[in-house]
PDB file of C-alpha atoms and ligand atoms in Angstrom:
ATOM      1  CA  UNK D 282     158.344-118.419 140.126  1.00 49.00           C
ATOM      2  CA  UNK D 283     160.481-116.635 143.132  1.00 52.00           C
ATOM      3  CA  UNK D 284     158.509-115.428 146.400  1.00 50.00           C
ATOM      4  CA  UNK D 285     157.474-111.805 144.726  1.00 57.00           C
ATOM      5  CA  UNK D 286     155.613-113.358 141.918  1.00 85.00           C
ATOM      6  CA  UNK D 287     151.416-113.592 142.233  1.00 97.00           C
ATOM      7  CA  UNK D 288     149.767-115.318 139.743  1.00 98.00           C
ATOM      8  CA  UNK D 289     146.536-113.696 138.167  1.00 98.00           C
ATOM      9  CA  UNK D 290     143.889-115.816 137.174  1.00 98.00           C
ATOM     10  CA  UNK D 291     141.172-114.778 135.673  1.00 98.00           C
ATOM     11  CA  UNK D 292     137.368-116.130 135.940  1.00 98.00           C
ATOM     12  CA  UNK D 293     135.423-115.505 132.384  1.00 98.00           C
ATOM     13  CA  UNK D 294     132.392-117.062 134.488  1.00 98.00           C
ATOM     14  CA  UNK D 295     130.215-113.631 133.920  1.00 97.00           C
ATOM     15  CA  UNK D 296     131.220-112.847 130.008  1.00 98.00           C
ATOM     16  CA  UNK D 297     128.965-116.248 129.563  1.00 98.00           C
ATOM     17  CA  UNK D 298     126.358-114.630 132.359  1.00 98.00           C
ATOM     18  CA  UNK D 299     126.269-111.744 129.569  1.00 98.00           C
ATOM     19  CA  UNK D 300     125.921-113.831 126.502  1.00 98.00           C
ATOM     20  CA  UNK D 301     123.065-116.292 128.449  1.00 97.00           C
ATOM     21  CA  UNK D 302     121.044-113.270 129.034  1.00 97.00           C
ATOM     22  CA  UNK D 303     120.002-113.160 125.210  1.00 95.00           C
ATOM     23  CA  UNK D 304     121.330-116.402 124.040  1.00 93.00           C
ATOM     24  CA  UNK D 305     123.262-116.617 121.054  1.00 94.00           C
ATOM     25  CA  UNK D 306     127.310-116.557 121.138  1.00 97.00           C
ATOM     26  CA  UNK D 307     127.796-112.623 121.896  1.00 98.00           C
ATOM     27  CA  UNK D 308     129.894-112.407 124.115  1.00 98.00           C
ATOM     28  CA  UNK D 309     132.131-115.315 123.536  1.00 98.00           C
ATOM     29  CA  UNK D 310     134.302-116.066 127.485  1.00 98.00           C
ATOM     30  CA  UNK D 311     136.325-117.747 125.117  1.00 98.00           C
ATOM     31  CA  UNK D 312     137.270-114.546 123.234  1.00 98.00           C
ATOM     32  CA  UNK D 313     137.344-112.875 126.775  1.00 98.00           C
ATOM     33  CA  UNK D 314     139.969-115.875 127.754  1.00 98.00           C
ATOM     34  CA  UNK D 315     142.041-115.093 124.590  1.00 98.00           C
ATOM     35  CA  UNK D 316     142.307-111.149 125.658  1.00 98.00           C
ATOM     36  CA  UNK D 317     143.008-111.892 129.176  1.00 98.00           C
ATOM     37  CA  UNK D 318     146.140-113.908 127.832  1.00 98.00           C
ATOM     38  CA  UNK D 319     147.204-110.897 125.973  1.00 98.00           C
ATOM     39  CA  UNK D 320     146.699-108.607 128.582  1.00 98.00           C
ATOM     40  CA  UNK D 321     149.039-110.489 131.165  1.00 97.00           C
ATOM     41  CA  UNK D 322     146.704-113.139 132.850  1.00 98.00           C
ATOM     42  CA  UNK D 323     148.242-116.556 134.080  1.00 98.00           C
ATOM     43  CA  UNK D 324     145.858-118.753 134.080  1.00 98.00           C
ATOM     44  CA  UNK D 325     142.188-118.731 132.864  1.00 98.00           C
ATOM     45  CA  UNK D 326     139.295-120.017 135.583  1.00 98.00           C
ATOM     46  CA  UNK D 327     135.552-121.186 134.539  1.00 98.00           C
ATOM     47  CA  UNK D 328     133.111-122.718 136.643  1.00 97.00           C
ATOM     48  CA  UNK D 329     130.729-125.073 134.956  1.00 97.00           C
ATOM     49  CA  UNK D 330     127.767-124.959 137.161  1.00 95.00           C
ATOM     50  CA  UNK D 331     125.401-127.965 137.707  1.00 94.00           C
ATOM     51  CA  UNK D 332     122.928-125.625 135.873  1.00 93.00           C
ATOM     52  CA  UNK D 333     124.847-124.419 133.717  1.00 95.00           C
ATOM     53  CA  UNK D 334     124.119-120.588 134.207  1.00 94.00           C
ATOM     54  CA  UNK D 335     126.798-119.363 132.721  1.00 96.00           C
ATOM     55  CA  UNK D 336     129.555-121.346 131.252  1.00 98.00           C
ATOM     56  CA  UNK D 337     128.371-124.208 129.310  1.00 98.00           C
ATOM     57  CA  UNK D 338     129.902-127.373 128.108  1.00 98.00           C
ATOM     58  CA  UNK D 339     130.824-126.342 124.676  1.00 98.00           C
ATOM     59  CA  UNK D 340     132.922-123.195 126.351  1.00 98.00           C
ATOM     60  CA  UNK D 341     134.614-126.095 128.555  1.00 98.00           C
ATOM     61  CA  UNK D 342     135.812-127.959 125.417  1.00 98.00           C
ATOM     62  CA  UNK D 343     136.311-124.274 123.006  1.00 98.00           C
ATOM     63  CA  UNK D 344     138.430-123.530 126.096  1.00 98.00           C
ATOM     64  CA  UNK D 345     140.757-126.666 126.056  1.00 97.00           C
ATOM     65  CA  UNK D 346     141.043-126.236 122.332  1.00 96.00           C
ATOM     66  CA  UNK D 347     142.130-122.865 122.008  1.00 93.00           C
ATOM     67  CA  UNK D 348     143.625-121.064 124.872  1.00 96.00           C
ATOM     68  CA  UNK D 349     147.453-121.787 125.660  1.00 96.00           C
ATOM     69  CA  UNK D 350     147.287-120.263 129.449  1.00 97.00           C
ATOM     70  CA  UNK D 351     146.848-122.968 132.209  1.00 98.00           C
ATOM     71  CA  UNK D 352     142.775-123.469 133.211  1.00 98.00           C
ATOM     72  CA  UNK D 353     141.317-124.201 136.184  1.00 98.00           C
ATOM     73  CA  UNK D 354     138.231-125.567 136.278  1.00 98.00           C
ATOM     74  CA  UNK D 355     136.160-125.199 139.152  1.00 98.00           C
ATOM     75  CA  UNK D 356     133.475-127.987 139.618  1.00 97.00           C
ATOM     76  CA  UNK D 357     131.381-129.399 142.161  1.00 96.00           C
ATOM     77  CA  UNK D 358     132.498-132.660 143.662  1.00 96.00           C
ATOM     78  CA  UNK D 359     129.598-134.765 141.802  1.00 96.00           C
ATOM     79  CA  UNK D 360     130.287-137.761 139.349  1.00 97.00           C
ATOM     80  CA  UNK D 361     128.734-135.652 136.551  1.00 97.00           C
ATOM     81  CA  UNK D 362     131.837-133.001 136.775  1.00 98.00           C
ATOM     82  CA  UNK D 363     133.957-135.162 137.500  1.00 98.00           C
ATOM     83  CA  UNK D 364     133.572-136.997 133.997  1.00 98.00           C
ATOM     84  CA  UNK D 365     133.703-133.794 132.611  1.00 98.00           C
ATOM     85  CA  UNK D 366     136.998-133.119 134.303  1.00 98.00           C
ATOM     86  CA  UNK D 367     138.350-136.550 133.084  1.00 98.00           C
ATOM     87  CA  UNK D 368     137.545-136.036 129.360  1.00 98.00           C
ATOM     88  CA  UNK D 369     138.929-132.780 129.150  1.00 98.00           C
ATOM     89  CA  UNK D 370     142.188-132.693 131.211  1.00 98.00           C
ATOM     90  CA  UNK D 371     142.440-128.986 132.573  1.00 98.00           C
ATOM     91  CA  UNK D 372     145.435-128.153 134.285  1.00 98.00           C
ATOM     92  CA  UNK D 373     143.926-127.721 137.594  1.00 98.00           C
ATOM     93  CA  UNK D 374     140.162-128.577 139.020  1.00 98.00           C
ATOM     94  CA  UNK D 375     139.124-126.440 141.678  1.00 98.00           C
ATOM     95  CA  UNK D 376     136.439-128.084 144.031  1.00 98.00           C
ATOM     96  CA  UNK D 377     133.833-125.516 145.170  1.00 97.00           C
ATOM     97  CA  UNK D 378     130.667-126.072 147.280  1.00 94.00           C
ATOM     98  CA  UNK D 379     127.698-125.616 144.837  1.00 85.00           C
ATOM     99  CA  UNK D 380     123.933-124.780 146.182  1.00 78.00           C
ATOM    100  CA  UNK D 381     121.313-124.247 142.981  1.00 71.00           C
ATOM    101  CA  UNK D 382     119.720-121.348 145.088  1.00 72.00           C
ATOM    102  CA  UNK D 383     122.808-119.477 145.685  1.00 73.00           C
ATOM    103  CA  UNK D 384     124.021-116.494 143.358  1.00 75.00           C
ATOM    104  CA  UNK D 385     127.686-117.100 143.454  1.00 73.00           C
ATOM    105  CA  UNK D 386     129.747-119.667 145.877  1.00 73.00           C
ATOM    106  CA  UNK D 387     128.729-118.273 148.935  1.00 76.00           C
ATOM    107  CA  UNK D 388     131.630-120.164 151.386  1.00 86.00           C
ATOM    108  CA  UNK D 389     134.138-122.565 150.978  1.00 94.00           C
ATOM    109  CA  UNK D 390     133.549-126.425 151.197  1.00 96.00           C
ATOM    110  CA  UNK D 391     133.320-128.403 154.247  1.00 95.00           C
ATOM    111  CA  UNK D 392     136.400-130.242 153.458  1.00 96.00           C
ATOM    112  CA  UNK D 393     136.705-131.285 157.272  1.00 95.00           C
ATOM    113  CA  UNK D 394     133.463-133.109 157.300  1.00 95.00           C
ATOM    114  CA  UNK D 395     133.383-134.225 153.646  1.00 95.00           C
ATOM    115  CA  UNK D 396     136.288-135.913 153.924  1.00 95.00           C
ATOM    116  CA  UNK D 397     135.106-139.539 152.857  1.00 96.00           C
ATOM    117  CA  UNK D 398     132.907-137.908 149.864  1.00 95.00           C
ATOM    118  CA  UNK D 399     135.640-135.948 148.938  1.00 97.00           C
ATOM    119  CA  UNK D 400     138.592-138.296 148.823  1.00 98.00           C
ATOM    120  CA  UNK D 401     137.778-140.473 145.735  1.00 98.00           C
ATOM    121  CA  UNK D 402     137.515-136.944 143.750  1.00 98.00           C
ATOM    122  CA  UNK D 403     141.196-135.655 144.560  1.00 98.00           C
ATOM    123  CA  UNK D 404     141.818-139.036 143.985  1.00 98.00           C
ATOM    124  CA  UNK D 405     140.474-139.413 140.850  1.00 98.00           C
ATOM    125  CA  UNK D 406     141.605-135.754 139.412  1.00 98.00           C
ATOM    126  CA  UNK D 407     144.988-136.106 140.511  1.00 98.00           C
ATOM    127  CA  UNK D 408     145.697-140.277 139.112  1.00 98.00           C
ATOM    128  CA  UNK D 409     144.677-138.329 135.527  1.00 98.00           C
ATOM    129  CA  UNK D 410     147.525-135.681 136.250  1.00 98.00           C
ATOM    130  CA  UNK D 411     145.045-132.577 137.034  1.00 98.00           C
ATOM    131  CA  UNK D 412     146.403-130.162 139.980  1.00 98.00           C
ATOM    132  CA  UNK D 413     143.688-130.744 142.190  1.00 98.00           C
ATOM    133  CA  UNK D 414     142.465-127.693 144.412  1.00 98.00           C
ATOM    134  CA  UNK D 415     140.238-126.931 147.320  1.00 98.00           C
ATOM    135  CA  UNK D 416     138.022-123.670 147.702  1.00 97.00           C
ATOM    136  CA  UNK D 417     137.847-123.746 151.495  1.00 97.00           C
ATOM    137  CA  UNK D 418     137.243-120.615 153.989  1.00 97.00           C
ATOM    138  CA  UNK D 419     140.910-119.533 155.838  1.00 98.00           C
ATOM    139  CA  UNK D 420     140.401-121.979 158.739  1.00 97.00           C
ATOM    140  CA  UNK D 421     142.893-124.141 160.195  1.00 98.00           C
ATOM    141  CA  UNK D 422     140.758-127.535 160.535  1.00 97.00           C
ATOM    142  CA  UNK D 423     140.213-126.663 156.614  1.00 98.00           C
ATOM    143  CA  UNK D 424     143.757-126.474 155.907  1.00 98.00           C
ATOM    144  CA  UNK D 425     144.596-129.763 157.963  1.00 98.00           C
ATOM    145  CA  UNK D 426     141.515-131.790 155.968  1.00 98.00           C
ATOM    146  CA  UNK D 427     142.901-130.487 152.818  1.00 98.00           C
ATOM    147  CA  UNK D 428     146.492-131.801 153.348  1.00 98.00           C
ATOM    148  CA  UNK D 429     145.084-135.016 154.767  1.00 98.00           C
ATOM    149  CA  UNK D 430     143.083-135.317 151.919  1.00 98.00           C
ATOM    150  CA  UNK D 431     146.349-134.880 149.687  1.00 97.00           C
ATOM    151  CA  UNK D 432     145.354-132.340 147.908  1.00 98.00           C
ATOM    152  CA  UNK D 433     148.173-130.279 146.542  1.00 98.00           C
ATOM    153  CA  UNK D 434     146.760-126.249 146.505  1.00 98.00           C
ATOM    154  CA  UNK D 435     143.826-124.853 148.587  1.00 98.00           C
ATOM    155  CA  UNK D 436     142.443-121.959 147.393  1.00 98.00           C
ATOM    156  CA  UNK D 437     141.202-119.567 150.019  1.00 98.00           C
ATOM    157  CA  UNK D 438     137.811-117.658 149.905  1.00 98.00           C
ATOM    158  CA  UNK D 439     137.882-114.020 150.284  1.00 98.00           C
ATOM    159  CA  UNK D 440     134.333-113.262 150.106  1.00 97.00           C
ATOM    160  CA  UNK D 441     133.823-112.690 154.072  1.00 97.00           C
ATOM    161  CA  UNK D 442     136.431-110.057 154.184  1.00 98.00           C
ATOM    162  CA  UNK D 443     135.543-108.608 150.721  1.00 98.00           C
ATOM    163  CA  UNK D 444     132.053-107.781 152.379  1.00 97.00           C
ATOM    164  CA  UNK D 445     133.897-106.348 155.748  1.00 97.00           C
ATOM    165  CA  UNK D 446     136.095-104.183 153.394  1.00 97.00           C
ATOM    166  CA  UNK D 447     133.529-103.045 151.538  1.00 96.00           C
ATOM    167  CA  UNK D 448     131.166-102.101 154.718  1.00 95.00           C
ATOM    168  CA  UNK D 449     134.472-100.200 156.315  1.00 94.00           C
ATOM    169  CA  UNK D 450     137.416-101.309 154.751  1.00 92.00           C
ATOM    170  CA  UNK D 451     139.270 -99.699 158.129  1.00 91.00           C
ATOM    171  CA  UNK D 452     136.641-101.233 160.552  1.00 95.00           C
ATOM    172  CA  UNK D 453     137.905-104.128 162.968  1.00 97.00           C
ATOM    173  CA  UNK D 454     135.885-107.027 160.720  1.00 97.00           C
ATOM    174  CA  UNK D 455     137.580-106.170 157.535  1.00 97.00           C
ATOM    175  CA  UNK D 456     140.961-106.536 160.122  1.00 97.00           C
ATOM    176  CA  UNK D 457     140.036-109.438 161.748  1.00 98.00           C
ATOM    177  CA  UNK D 458     138.670-111.234 157.826  1.00 98.00           C
ATOM    178  CA  UNK D 459     142.482-110.481 156.530  1.00 98.00           C
ATOM    179  CA  UNK D 460     144.012-111.494 159.498  1.00 98.00           C
ATOM    180  CA  UNK D 461     142.139-115.144 159.030  1.00 98.00           C
ATOM    181  CA  UNK D 462     143.536-114.986 155.901  1.00 98.00           C
ATOM    182  CA  UNK D 463     146.770-113.997 156.628  1.00 98.00           C
ATOM    183  CA  UNK D 464     147.103-116.779 159.171  1.00 98.00           C
ATOM    184  CA  UNK D 465     145.748-119.392 156.777  1.00 98.00           C
ATOM    185  CA  UNK D 466     148.000-118.773 154.388  1.00 98.00           C
ATOM    186  CA  UNK D 467     151.229-119.059 156.446  1.00 97.00           C
ATOM    187  CA  UNK D 468     149.898-122.453 157.742  1.00 98.00           C
ATOM    188  CA  UNK D 469     149.147-123.115 153.901  1.00 98.00           C
ATOM    189  CA  UNK D 470     152.719-122.921 153.749  1.00 97.00           C
ATOM    190  CA  UNK D 471     153.577-124.545 156.553  1.00 98.00           C
ATOM    191  CA  UNK D 472     151.811-127.249 155.904  1.00 98.00           C
ATOM    192  CA  UNK D 473     153.368-127.713 152.027  1.00 98.00           C
ATOM    193  CA  UNK D 474     150.173-126.523 150.279  1.00 98.00           C
ATOM    194  CA  UNK D 475     150.231-124.036 147.421  1.00 98.00           C
ATOM    195  CA  UNK D 476     147.839-121.317 148.177  1.00 98.00           C
ATOM    196  CA  UNK D 477     145.400-119.658 146.416  1.00 98.00           C
ATOM    197  CA  UNK D 478     142.587-116.816 147.210  1.00 98.00           C
ATOM    198  CA  UNK D 479     139.575-115.528 145.379  1.00 98.00           C
ATOM    199  CA  UNK D 480     136.505-114.345 145.572  1.00 98.00           C
ATOM    200  CA  UNK D 481     134.779-110.773 145.451  1.00 98.00           C
ATOM    201  CA  UNK D 482     138.490-108.954 144.991  1.00 98.00           C
ATOM    202  CA  UNK D 483     138.633-105.530 143.644  1.00 98.00           C
ATOM    203  CA  UNK D 484     141.310-103.245 142.815  1.00 98.00           C
ATOM    204  CA  UNK D 485     141.154-101.698 146.456  1.00 98.00           C
ATOM    205  CA  UNK D 486     140.014-104.938 148.687  1.00 98.00           C
ATOM    206  CA  UNK D 487     143.146-106.954 146.466  1.00 98.00           C
ATOM    207  CA  UNK D 488     146.093-104.638 148.124  1.00 97.00           C
ATOM    208  CA  UNK D 489     146.751-106.277 151.594  1.00 97.00           C
ATOM    209  CA  UNK D 490     146.026-109.314 150.319  1.00 98.00           C
ATOM    210  CA  UNK D 491     148.336-109.701 147.200  1.00 98.00           C
ATOM    211  CA  UNK D 492     151.084-108.146 149.896  1.00 97.00           C
ATOM    212  CA  UNK D 493     150.597-111.815 151.910  1.00 97.00           C
ATOM    213  CA  UNK D 494     154.220-113.655 150.399  1.00 95.00           C
ATOM    214  CA  UNK D 495     152.702-117.165 150.584  1.00 95.00           C
ATOM    215  CA  UNK D 496     149.881-116.490 148.407  1.00 97.00           C
ATOM    216  CA  UNK D 497     150.697-117.598 144.478  1.00 97.00           C
ATOM    217  CA  UNK D 498     147.721-117.192 142.807  1.00 98.00           C
ATOM    218  CA  UNK D 499     144.561-115.146 143.258  1.00 98.00           C
ATOM    219  CA  UNK D 500     141.520-115.729 140.607  1.00 98.00           C
ATOM    220  CA  UNK D 501     139.259-112.540 140.160  1.00 98.00           C
ATOM    221  CA  UNK D 502     136.001-112.574 137.899  1.00 98.00           C
ATOM    222  CA  UNK D 503     133.205-110.217 138.805  1.00 98.00           C
ATOM    223  CA  UNK D 504     134.971-107.075 139.336  1.00 98.00           C
ATOM    224  CA  UNK D 505     136.969-107.536 136.404  1.00 98.00           C
ATOM    225  CA  UNK D 506     134.253-108.422 133.929  1.00 98.00           C
ATOM    226  CA  UNK D 507     132.359-105.401 135.461  1.00 98.00           C
ATOM    227  CA  UNK D 508     135.421-102.730 134.775  1.00 98.00           C
ATOM    228  CA  UNK D 509     135.318-104.073 131.685  1.00 98.00           C
ATOM    229  CA  UNK D 510     132.095-102.520 131.041  1.00 98.00           C
ATOM    230  CA  UNK D 511     133.645 -99.166 131.405  1.00 98.00           C
ATOM    231  CA  UNK D 512     137.624 -99.493 130.627  1.00 98.00           C
ATOM    232  CA  UNK D 513     137.365-102.697 128.299  1.00 98.00           C
ATOM    233  CA  UNK D 514     139.087-106.109 129.346  1.00 98.00           C
ATOM    234  CA  UNK D 515     142.596-105.178 128.541  1.00 98.00           C
ATOM    235  CA  UNK D 516     142.507-102.223 130.496  1.00 98.00           C
ATOM    236  CA  UNK D 517     140.767-103.982 133.574  1.00 98.00           C
ATOM    237  CA  UNK D 518     143.107-106.526 133.868  1.00 98.00           C
ATOM    238  CA  UNK D 519     146.490-104.289 133.586  1.00 98.00           C
ATOM    239  CA  UNK D 520     145.361-102.329 136.157  1.00 98.00           C
ATOM    240  CA  UNK D 521     144.887-105.146 138.605  1.00 98.00           C
ATOM    241  CA  UNK D 522     148.400-106.675 137.589  1.00 97.00           C
ATOM    242  CA  UNK D 523     150.015-103.501 138.364  1.00 97.00           C
ATOM    243  CA  UNK D 524     147.931-103.568 141.609  1.00 98.00           C
ATOM    244  CA  UNK D 525     148.962-106.705 142.576  1.00 98.00           C
ATOM    245  CA  UNK D 526     152.336-106.417 141.826  1.00 96.00           C
ATOM    246  CA  UNK D 527     152.960-103.135 143.457  1.00 96.00           C
ATOM    247  CA  UNK D 528     151.330-104.604 146.690  1.00 97.00           C
ATOM    248  CA  UNK D 529     153.700-107.522 146.607  1.00 96.00           C
ATOM    249  CA  UNK D 530     156.758-105.411 146.372  1.00 93.00           C
ATOM    250  CA  UNK D 531     155.493-102.591 148.918  1.00 90.00           C
ATOM    251  CA  UNK D 532     154.593-105.682 150.929  1.00 80.00           C
ATOM    252  CA  UNK D 533     158.022-107.733 150.633  1.00 74.00           C
ATOM    253  CA  UNK D 534     159.967-104.410 151.079  1.00 73.00           C
ATOM    254  CA  UNK D 535     157.794-103.815 154.607  1.00 76.00           C
ATOM    255  CA  UNK D 536     159.147-107.363 155.737  1.00 75.00           C
ATOM    256  CA  UNK D 537     162.639-106.578 155.014  1.00 74.00           C
ATOM    257  CA  UNK D 538     162.742-102.689 156.779  1.00 69.00           C
TER     258      UNK D 538
HETATM  259  N1  LIG Y1787     137.416-118.306 143.496  1.00 93.69           N
HETATM  260  C1  LIG Y1787     136.576-119.280 143.092  1.00 93.69           C
HETATM  261  C2  LIG Y1787     136.992-120.778 143.621  1.00 93.69           C
HETATM  262  C3  LIG Y1787     135.410-119.079 142.885  1.00 93.69           C
HETATM  263  O1  LIG Y1787     134.253-119.871 142.636  1.00 93.69           O
HETATM  264  C4  LIG Y1787     135.103-117.777 142.010  1.00 93.69           C
HETATM  265  C5  LIG Y1787     133.973-117.028 141.411  1.00 93.69           C
HETATM  266  O2  LIG Y1787     132.978-117.404 142.536  1.00 93.69           O
HETATM  267  C6  LIG Y1787     136.256-116.881 142.326  1.00 93.69           C
HETATM  268  C7  LIG Y1787     137.443-117.355 142.768  1.00 93.69           C
HETATM  269  C8  LIG Y1787     136.368-115.607 141.676  1.00 93.69           C
HETATM  270  O3  LIG Y1787     135.005-114.721 142.241  1.00 93.69           O
HETATM  271  P1  LIG Y1787     134.822-113.384 141.738  1.00 93.69           P
HETATM  272  O4  LIG Y1787     133.646-113.276 140.635  1.00 93.69           O
HETATM  273  O5  LIG Y1787     134.340-112.678 142.840  1.00 93.69           O
HETATM  274  O6  LIG Y1787     136.290-112.600 141.294  1.00 93.69           O
END
């Protein structure tokens, strides 16, 4: 990796959402993961939710057995999920907050107030050789807490920025939310944390985020699976990859100029 490389993790949860709408095995998220790898994804992300609304236990087992890309296992901080992670030993585990009623992961973890609860999870996962990541809002208190917890990686929640971007991409709210992400990514690097980001990113909203030099990975799911309906997963991923690479190169060029 150089400072110009930006990894793309493809979240395949919503392939399972479509499968589960009818039951049965089609479409298979593991097939989507293989296709994502062939299209240039650097990793696969899957969230085993407590209510199993999309990804299933069997999906996780098959992903571990059959994909070569690193698996980023998103999990709530529960004993059940910890045991599953320890059994499968994915490359990475991203601890996310989880509420049963939410449609998607609505905000970041409160790593600051949740230090005592999170510490044993971070420690057990790290002891098992799993790279721990905490999904947090772009906020200095949360970053300091992640470092205190010994997590090597943080993933910044880009949802507030993406919502503001949809409302008015050039408006003050989108700009402020982007600055929060830029500042948090810089602080993460200063604290020695590897910094990822994701949630709600699209071909358009990804550009200013991909230009942030200290971000090393973006995790993108819903938009890519939605686009795949129109253009196929392969094309959607290749286009996202190209946009990310171009934005990163432009960002580096602008900093040098
Ligand atoms: N990163 C994390 C930690 C997530 O929980 C999710 C999905 O909620 C994503 C990235 C991808 O978000 P999206 O599906 O909106 O692209």
